[in-house]
Amino acid sequence: MPSIDLVVGGDVFYNQCHMYVGDTTPESRANWIAALDRLAALKPKIAVAGHKNPGAPDTPQAIEESKRYLTDFGRLQESASSDRELYDAMTELYPDWVSHQAWLMFGFQ
């Protein structure tokens, strides 16, 4: 909604909430980051995520944090020796984010 400097992200960006990346590939994460770049280019003042930590502010910082999360996931995935190691590294990197559930990263419960 350009008239009020608002973007609503749905599943495109999250706000202080672990992201579902279990089915992603390096290419799909690059495409996801490109979509986030297009949203950021709109220069919104309000950015409402479809998934968020209750009480987190609806600011464009959520778009940038989502990009960083996807980049961190890819970087750590390359060096992790197991899914568990990757899960632990991501939860250590984002300890205050909600939804600490392994299926978000790996598609299993």
mmCIF file of N, CA and C in Angstrom:
data_model
loop_
_atom_site.group_PDB
_atom_site.id
_atom_site.type_symbol
_atom_site.label_atom_id
_atom_site.label_comp_id
_atom_site.label_asym_id
_atom_site.label_seq_id
_atom_site.Cartn_x
_atom_site.Cartn_y
_atom_site.Cartn_z
ATOM 1 N N MET A 1 0.838 -1.162 0.000
ATOM 2 C CA MET A 1 0.000 0.000 0.000
ATOM 3 C C MET A 1 0.895 1.242 0.000
ATOM 4 N N PRO A 2 1.324 1.630 -1.176
ATOM 5 C CA PRO A 2 2.265 2.755 -1.274
ATOM 6 C C PRO A 2 1.749 4.049 -0.657
ATOM 7 N N SER A 3 0.453 4.254 -0.684
ATOM 8 C CA SER A 3 -0.081 5.528 -0.188
ATOM 9 C C SER A 3 0.165 5.725 1.309
ATOM 10 N N ILE A 4 0.361 4.640 2.028
ATOM 11 C CA ILE A 4 0.645 4.770 3.465
ATOM 12 C C ILE A 4 1.983 4.129 3.849
ATOM 13 N N ASP A 5 2.841 3.889 2.849
ATOM 14 C CA ASP A 5 4.182 3.332 3.081
ATOM 15 C C ASP A 5 4.143 2.023 3.858
ATOM 16 N N LEU A 6 3.251 1.119 3.447
ATOM 17 C CA LEU A 6 3.031 -0.153 4.133
ATOM 18 C C LEU A 6 3.267 -1.314 3.180
ATOM 19 N N VAL A 7 3.991 -2.332 3.664
ATOM 20 C CA VAL A 7 4.047 -3.606 2.959
ATOM 21 C C VAL A 7 3.572 -4.689 3.924
ATOM 22 N N VAL A 8 2.848 -5.651 3.383
ATOM 23 C CA VAL A 8 2.399 -6.812 4.147
ATOM 24 C C VAL A 8 3.092 -8.012 3.524
ATOM 25 N N GLY A 9 3.905 -8.676 4.317
ATOM 26 C CA GLY A 9 4.807 -9.685 3.788
ATOM 27 C C GLY A 9 4.273 -11.086 3.639
ATOM 28 N N GLY A 10 3.181 -11.432 4.293
ATOM 29 C CA GLY A 10 2.722 -12.815 4.218
ATOM 30 C C GLY A 10 3.850 -13.758 4.608
ATOM 31 N N ASP A 11 4.186 -14.689 3.716
ATOM 32 C CA ASP A 11 5.272 -15.639 3.976
ATOM 33 C C ASP A 11 6.611 -15.170 3.419
ATOM 34 N N VAL A 12 6.695 -13.962 2.892
ATOM 35 C CA VAL A 12 7.933 -13.499 2.278
ATOM 36 C C VAL A 12 8.954 -13.088 3.329
ATOM 37 N N PHE A 13 8.538 -12.386 4.366
ATOM 38 C CA PHE A 13 9.467 -12.071 5.442
ATOM 39 C C PHE A 13 8.824 -12.372 6.780
ATOM 40 N N TYR A 14 9.680 -12.688 7.714
ATOM 41 C CA TYR A 14 9.252 -13.031 9.065
ATOM 42 C C TYR A 14 9.799 -11.940 9.994
ATOM 43 N N ASN A 15 9.274 -11.885 11.198
ATOM 44 C CA ASN A 15 9.704 -10.858 12.143
ATOM 45 C C ASN A 15 10.058 -11.522 13.470
ATOM 46 N N GLN A 16 11.368 -11.721 13.677
ATOM 47 C CA GLN A 16 11.887 -12.338 14.899
ATOM 48 C C GLN A 16 11.262 -13.714 15.142
ATOM 49 N N CYS A 17 11.112 -14.456 14.066
ATOM 50 C CA CYS A 17 10.504 -15.786 14.100
ATOM 51 C C CYS A 17 11.310 -16.684 13.158
ATOM 52 N N HIS A 18 11.720 -17.856 13.653
ATOM 53 C CA HIS A 18 12.490 -18.756 12.798
ATOM 54 C C HIS A 18 11.701 -19.056 11.530
ATOM 55 N N MET A 19 12.410 -19.059 10.429
ATOM 56 C CA MET A 19 11.785 -19.161 9.107
ATOM 57 C C MET A 19 11.721 -20.614 8.640
ATOM 58 N N TYR A 20 10.690 -20.942 7.872
ATOM 59 C CA TYR A 20 10.605 -22.270 7.286
ATOM 60 C C TYR A 20 11.537 -22.316 6.083
ATOM 61 N N VAL A 21 12.646 -22.992 6.256
ATOM 62 C CA VAL A 21 13.641 -23.104 5.194
ATOM 63 C C VAL A 21 13.919 -24.563 4.833
ATOM 64 N N GLY A 22 13.114 -25.474 5.386
ATOM 65 C CA GLY A 22 13.347 -26.896 5.199
ATOM 66 C C GLY A 22 13.343 -27.355 3.757
ATOM 67 N N ASP A 23 12.593 -26.707 2.904
ATOM 68 C CA ASP A 23 12.501 -27.108 1.502
ATOM 69 C C ASP A 23 13.288 -26.194 0.573
ATOM 70 N N THR A 24 14.156 -25.360 1.129
ATOM 71 C CA THR A 24 14.858 -24.395 0.284
ATOM 72 C C THR A 24 16.162 -24.970 -0.258
ATOM 73 N N THR A 25 16.622 -24.327 -1.304
ATOM 74 C CA THR A 25 17.917 -24.626 -1.917
ATOM 75 C C THR A 25 18.691 -23.304 -1.989
ATOM 76 N N PRO A 26 19.977 -23.356 -2.283
ATOM 77 C CA PRO A 26 20.693 -22.082 -2.452
ATOM 78 C C PRO A 26 20.018 -21.179 -3.491
ATOM 79 N N GLU A 27 19.532 -21.767 -4.580
ATOM 80 C CA GLU A 27 18.879 -20.964 -5.614
ATOM 81 C C GLU A 27 17.559 -20.367 -5.121
ATOM 82 N N SER A 28 16.756 -21.167 -4.439
ATOM 83 C CA SER A 28 15.471 -20.632 -3.962
ATOM 84 C C SER A 28 15.684 -19.572 -2.892
ATOM 85 N N ARG A 29 16.722 -19.734 -2.058
ATOM 86 C CA ARG A 29 17.013 -18.686 -1.068
ATOM 87 C C ARG A 29 17.493 -17.413 -1.755
ATOM 88 N N ALA A 30 18.265 -17.536 -2.824
ATOM 89 C CA ALA A 30 18.690 -16.346 -3.582
ATOM 90 C C ALA A 30 17.485 -15.640 -4.180
ATOM 91 N N ASN A 31 16.537 -16.408 -4.704
ATOM 92 C CA ASN A 31 15.305 -15.812 -5.243
ATOM 93 C C ASN A 31 14.498 -15.150 -4.137
ATOM 94 N N TRP A 32 14.462 -15.771 -2.976
ATOM 95 C CA TRP A 32 13.735 -15.231 -1.824
ATOM 96 C C TRP A 32 14.370 -13.900 -1.411
ATOM 97 N N ILE A 33 15.691 -13.866 -1.346
ATOM 98 C CA ILE A 33 16.392 -12.630 -0.987
ATOM 99 C C ILE A 33 16.130 -11.546 -2.035
ATOM 100 N N ALA A 34 16.069 -11.918 -3.298
ATOM 101 C CA ALA A 34 15.759 -10.940 -4.353
ATOM 102 C C ALA A 34 14.360 -10.358 -4.145
ATOM 103 N N ALA A 35 13.405 -11.196 -3.748
ATOM 104 C CA ALA A 35 12.047 -10.702 -3.457
ATOM 105 C C ALA A 35 12.080 -9.745 -2.272
ATOM 106 N N LEU A 36 12.881 -10.061 -1.263
ATOM 107 C CA LEU A 36 13.020 -9.169 -0.106
ATOM 108 C C LEU A 36 13.656 -7.844 -0.511
ATOM 109 N N ASP A 37 14.627 -7.905 -1.418
ATOM 110 C CA ASP A 37 15.240 -6.666 -1.924
ATOM 111 C C ASP A 37 14.202 -5.789 -2.626
ATOM 112 N N ARG A 38 13.293 -6.425 -3.379
ATOM 113 C CA ARG A 38 12.243 -5.645 -4.063
ATOM 114 C C ARG A 38 11.314 -4.976 -3.049
ATOM 115 N N LEU A 39 11.001 -5.677 -1.964
ATOM 116 C CA LEU A 39 10.168 -5.063 -0.917
ATOM 117 C C LEU A 39 10.911 -3.912 -0.247
ATOM 118 N N ALA A 40 12.177 -4.126 0.078
ATOM 119 C CA ALA A 40 12.971 -3.075 0.731
ATOM 120 C C ALA A 40 13.084 -1.843 -0.161
ATOM 121 N N ALA A 41 13.152 -2.056 -1.474
ATOM 122 C CA ALA A 41 13.276 -0.934 -2.413
ATOM 123 C C ALA A 41 12.042 -0.029 -2.396
ATOM 124 N N LEU A 42 10.926 -0.545 -1.912
ATOM 125 C CA LEU A 42 9.715 0.275 -1.787
ATOM 126 C C LEU A 42 9.833 1.283 -0.645
ATOM 127 N N LYS A 43 10.846 1.102 0.196
ATOM 128 C CA LYS A 43 11.109 1.974 1.334
ATOM 129 C C LYS A 43 9.884 2.162 2.238
ATOM 130 N N PRO A 44 9.323 1.038 2.689
ATOM 131 C CA PRO A 44 8.150 1.161 3.562
ATOM 132 C C PRO A 44 8.531 1.697 4.937
ATOM 133 N N LYS A 45 7.581 2.317 5.571
ATOM 134 C CA LYS A 45 7.752 2.729 6.960
ATOM 135 C C LYS A 45 7.171 1.678 7.895
ATOM 136 N N ILE A 46 6.195 0.919 7.380
ATOM 137 C CA ILE A 46 5.551 -0.147 8.147
ATOM 138 C C ILE A 46 5.683 -1.429 7.331
ATOM 139 N N ALA A 47 6.135 -2.503 7.996
ATOM 140 C CA ALA A 47 6.293 -3.794 7.326
ATOM 141 C C ALA A 47 5.699 -4.869 8.232
ATOM 142 N N VAL A 48 4.576 -5.421 7.812
ATOM 143 C CA VAL A 48 3.860 -6.407 8.617
ATOM 144 C C VAL A 48 4.167 -7.802 8.082
ATOM 145 N N ALA A 49 4.791 -8.619 8.922
ATOM 146 C CA ALA A 49 5.143 -9.986 8.547
ATOM 147 C C ALA A 49 3.978 -10.929 8.805
ATOM 148 N N GLY A 50 3.915 -11.966 8.018
ATOM 149 C CA GLY A 50 2.881 -12.982 8.218
ATOM 150 C C GLY A 50 3.151 -13.861 9.426
ATOM 151 N N HIS A 51 4.415 -13.992 9.796
ATOM 152 C CA HIS A 51 4.829 -14.774 10.959
ATOM 153 C C HIS A 51 5.726 -13.875 11.790
ATOM 154 N N LYS A 52 5.418 -13.760 13.086
ATOM 155 C CA LYS A 52 6.214 -12.841 13.888
ATOM 156 C C LYS A 52 6.180 -13.205 15.355
ATOM 157 N N ASN A 53 7.135 -12.655 16.050
ATOM 158 C CA ASN A 53 7.191 -12.731 17.492
ATOM 159 C C ASN A 53 6.153 -11.718 18.001
ATOM 160 N N PRO A 54 5.175 -12.168 18.787
ATOM 161 C CA PRO A 54 4.182 -11.218 19.281
ATOM 162 C C PRO A 54 4.870 -10.054 19.987
ATOM 163 N N GLY A 55 4.467 -8.875 19.647
ATOM 164 C CA GLY A 55 5.044 -7.679 20.247
ATOM 165 C C GLY A 55 6.210 -7.089 19.479
ATOM 166 N N ALA A 56 6.743 -7.820 18.491
ATOM 167 C CA ALA A 56 7.834 -7.269 17.684
ATOM 168 C C ALA A 56 7.286 -6.107 16.853
ATOM 169 N N PRO A 57 8.052 -5.041 16.721
ATOM 170 C CA PRO A 57 7.552 -3.888 15.965
ATOM 171 C C PRO A 57 7.465 -4.190 14.468
ATOM 172 N N ASP A 58 6.476 -3.636 13.823
ATOM 173 C CA ASP A 58 6.258 -3.836 12.387
ATOM 174 C C ASP A 58 7.067 -2.809 11.597
ATOM 175 N N THR A 59 8.380 -3.002 11.594
ATOM 176 C CA THR A 59 9.268 -2.066 10.912
ATOM 177 C C THR A 59 9.974 -2.768 9.748
ATOM 178 N N PRO A 60 10.528 -2.000 8.826
ATOM 179 C CA PRO A 60 11.248 -2.595 7.698
ATOM 180 C C PRO A 60 12.496 -3.365 8.119
ATOM 181 N N GLN A 61 12.918 -3.209 9.350
ATOM 182 C CA GLN A 61 14.053 -3.982 9.843
ATOM 183 C C GLN A 61 13.770 -5.480 9.719
ATOM 184 N N ALA A 62 12.518 -5.884 9.793
ATOM 185 C CA ALA A 62 12.161 -7.298 9.653
ATOM 186 C C ALA A 62 12.552 -7.832 8.269
ATOM 187 N N ILE A 63 12.479 -6.997 7.264
ATOM 188 C CA ILE A 63 12.871 -7.412 5.911
ATOM 189 C C ILE A 63 14.369 -7.692 5.884
ATOM 190 N N GLU A 64 15.146 -6.785 6.443
ATOM 191 C CA GLU A 64 16.597 -6.949 6.472
ATOM 192 C C GLU A 64 17.007 -8.144 7.328
ATOM 193 N N GLU A 65 16.324 -8.333 8.451
ATOM 194 C CA GLU A 65 16.637 -9.474 9.312
ATOM 195 C C GLU A 65 16.308 -10.795 8.622
ATOM 196 N N SER A 66 15.256 -10.811 7.831
ATOM 197 C CA SER A 66 14.913 -12.026 7.078
ATOM 198 C C SER A 66 15.992 -12.346 6.048
ATOM 199 N N LYS A 67 16.499 -11.331 5.398
ATOM 200 C CA LYS A 67 17.600 -11.537 4.442
ATOM 201 C C LYS A 67 18.829 -12.100 5.156
ATOM 202 N N ARG A 68 19.134 -11.525 6.295
ATOM 203 C CA ARG A 68 20.295 -11.990 7.055
ATOM 204 C C ARG A 68 20.101 -13.437 7.511
ATOM 205 N N TYR A 69 18.906 -13.778 7.937
ATOM 206 C CA TYR A 69 18.610 -15.142 8.391
ATOM 207 C C TYR A 69 18.837 -16.141 7.253
ATOM 208 N N LEU A 70 18.324 -15.823 6.075
ATOM 209 C CA LEU A 70 18.487 -16.720 4.927
ATOM 210 C C LEU A 70 19.960 -16.869 4.550
ATOM 211 N N THR A 71 20.698 -15.775 4.599
ATOM 212 C CA THR A 71 22.128 -15.813 4.294
ATOM 213 C C THR A 71 22.872 -16.633 5.343
ATOM 214 N N ASP A 72 22.550 -16.407 6.613
ATOM 215 C CA ASP A 72 23.193 -17.167 7.687
ATOM 216 C C ASP A 72 22.884 -18.652 7.569
ATOM 217 N N PHE A 73 21.652 -18.982 7.258
ATOM 218 C CA PHE A 73 21.276 -20.387 7.111
ATOM 219 C C PHE A 73 22.120 -21.047 6.015
ATOM 220 N N GLY A 74 22.225 -20.407 4.879
ATOM 221 C CA GLY A 74 23.012 -20.960 3.784
ATOM 222 C C GLY A 74 24.473 -21.123 4.142
ATOM 223 N N ARG A 75 25.025 -20.121 4.800
ATOM 224 C CA ARG A 75 26.430 -20.169 5.206
ATOM 225 C C ARG A 75 26.673 -21.292 6.206
ATOM 226 N N LEU A 76 25.813 -21.400 7.199
ATOM 227 C CA LEU A 76 25.988 -22.427 8.223
ATOM 228 C C LEU A 76 25.687 -23.822 7.680
ATOM 229 N N GLN A 77 24.764 -23.906 6.747
ATOM 230 C CA GLN A 77 24.436 -25.201 6.153
ATOM 231 C C GLN A 77 25.650 -25.786 5.432
ATOM 232 N N GLU A 78 26.426 -24.925 4.801
ATOM 233 C CA GLU A 78 27.614 -25.383 4.071
ATOM 234 C C GLU A 78 28.658 -26.000 4.994
ATOM 235 N N SER A 79 28.740 -25.519 6.224
ATOM 236 C CA SER A 79 29.788 -25.998 7.125
ATOM 237 C C SER A 79 29.302 -26.985 8.182
ATOM 238 N N ALA A 80 27.995 -27.122 8.361
ATOM 239 C CA ALA A 80 27.474 -28.024 9.394
ATOM 240 C C ALA A 80 27.669 -29.478 8.995
ATOM 241 N N SER A 81 28.007 -30.291 9.975
ATOM 242 C CA SER A 81 28.212 -31.712 9.701
ATOM 243 C C SER A 81 26.927 -32.521 9.841
ATOM 244 N N SER A 82 25.882 -31.897 10.389
ATOM 245 C CA SER A 82 24.594 -32.592 10.548
ATOM 246 C C SER A 82 23.469 -31.573 10.645
ATOM 247 N N ASP A 83 22.255 -32.059 10.438
ATOM 248 C CA ASP A 83 21.093 -31.185 10.604
ATOM 249 C C ASP A 83 21.027 -30.653 12.031
ATOM 250 N N ARG A 84 21.348 -31.481 13.003
ATOM 251 C CA ARG A 84 21.300 -31.056 14.401
ATOM 252 C C ARG A 84 22.300 -29.924 14.659
ATOM 253 N N GLU A 85 23.497 -30.061 14.088
ATOM 254 C CA GLU A 85 24.497 -29.007 14.258
ATOM 255 C C GLU A 85 24.014 -27.696 13.638
ATOM 256 N N LEU A 86 23.383 -27.779 12.485
ATOM 257 C CA LEU A 86 22.847 -26.591 11.830
ATOM 258 C C LEU A 86 21.731 -25.980 12.666
ATOM 259 N N TYR A 87 20.825 -26.810 13.149
ATOM 260 C CA TYR A 87 19.732 -26.335 14.008
ATOM 261 C C TYR A 87 20.295 -25.621 15.241
ATOM 262 N N ASP A 88 21.259 -26.256 15.902
ATOM 263 C CA ASP A 88 21.851 -25.647 17.100
ATOM 264 C C ASP A 88 22.537 -24.322 16.778
ATOM 265 N N ALA A 89 23.226 -24.260 15.642
ATOM 266 C CA ALA A 89 23.910 -23.025 15.262
ATOM 267 C C ALA A 89 22.909 -21.901 14.988
ATOM 268 N N MET A 90 21.820 -22.224 14.320
ATOM 269 C CA MET A 90 20.814 -21.197 14.025
ATOM 270 C C MET A 90 20.103 -20.734 15.294
ATOM 271 N N THR A 91 19.789 -21.651 16.194
ATOM 272 C CA THR A 91 19.115 -21.236 17.424
ATOM 273 C C THR A 91 20.071 -20.468 18.341
ATOM 274 N N GLU A 92 21.365 -20.757 18.236
ATOM 275 C CA GLU A 92 22.341 -19.973 18.991
ATOM 276 C C GLU A 92 22.480 -18.575 18.406
ATOM 277 N N LEU A 93 22.435 -18.478 17.092
ATOM 278 C CA LEU A 93 22.567 -17.196 16.420
ATOM 279 C C LEU A 93 21.318 -16.326 16.609
ATOM 280 N N TYR A 94 20.166 -16.970 16.727
ATOM 281 C CA TYR A 94 18.889 -16.266 16.885
ATOM 282 C C TYR A 94 18.159 -16.792 18.124
ATOM 283 N N PRO A 95 18.724 -16.610 19.309
ATOM 284 C CA PRO A 95 18.160 -17.228 20.515
ATOM 285 C C PRO A 95 16.817 -16.653 20.957
ATOM 286 N N ASP A 96 16.557 -15.410 20.628
ATOM 287 C CA ASP A 96 15.327 -14.763 21.090
ATOM 288 C C ASP A 96 14.185 -14.868 20.086
ATOM 289 N N TRP A 97 14.457 -15.472 18.944
ATOM 290 C CA TRP A 97 13.404 -15.617 17.944
ATOM 291 C C TRP A 97 12.482 -16.754 18.359
ATOM 292 N N VAL A 98 11.208 -16.616 18.052
ATOM 293 C CA VAL A 98 10.222 -17.630 18.416
ATOM 294 C C VAL A 98 10.188 -18.749 17.378
ATOM 295 N N SER A 99 9.515 -19.821 17.745
ATOM 296 C CA SER A 99 9.328 -21.011 16.905
ATOM 297 C C SER A 99 10.617 -21.796 16.734
ATOM 298 N N HIS A 100 11.197 -22.201 17.845
ATOM 299 C CA HIS A 100 12.397 -23.054 17.826
ATOM 300 C C HIS A 100 11.948 -24.489 17.541
ATOM 301 N N GLN A 101 11.622 -24.753 16.303
ATOM 302 C CA GLN A 101 11.128 -26.077 15.919
ATOM 303 C C GLN A 101 11.960 -26.599 14.765
ATOM 304 N N ALA A 102 12.478 -27.805 14.926
ATOM 305 C CA ALA A 102 13.372 -28.367 13.916
ATOM 306 C C ALA A 102 12.707 -28.454 12.550
ATOM 307 N N TRP A 103 11.418 -28.707 12.494
ATOM 308 C CA TRP A 103 10.773 -28.854 11.179
ATOM 309 C C TRP A 103 10.821 -27.562 10.385
ATOM 310 N N LEU A 104 10.976 -26.421 11.045
ATOM 311 C CA LEU A 104 11.077 -25.164 10.317
ATOM 312 C C LEU A 104 12.325 -25.147 9.441
ATOM 313 N N MET A 105 13.371 -25.782 9.920
ATOM 314 C CA MET A 105 14.606 -25.790 9.149
ATOM 315 C C MET A 105 14.776 -27.032 8.297
ATOM 316 N N PHE A 106 14.186 -28.140 8.741
ATOM 317 C CA PHE A 106 14.512 -29.393 8.071
ATOM 318 C C PHE A 106 13.306 -30.185 7.580
ATOM 319 N N GLY A 107 12.109 -29.766 7.900
ATOM 320 C CA GLY A 107 10.934 -30.466 7.418
ATOM 321 C C GLY A 107 10.605 -31.740 8.188
ATOM 322 N N PHE A 108 11.236 -31.974 9.338
ATOM 323 C CA PHE A 108 10.883 -33.129 10.155
ATOM 324 C C PHE A 108 10.515 -32.668 11.547
ATOM 325 N N GLN A 109 9.852 -33.560 12.277
ATOM 326 C CA GLN A 109 9.457 -33.213 13.644
ATOM 327 C C GLN A 109 10.134 -34.127 14.631
#
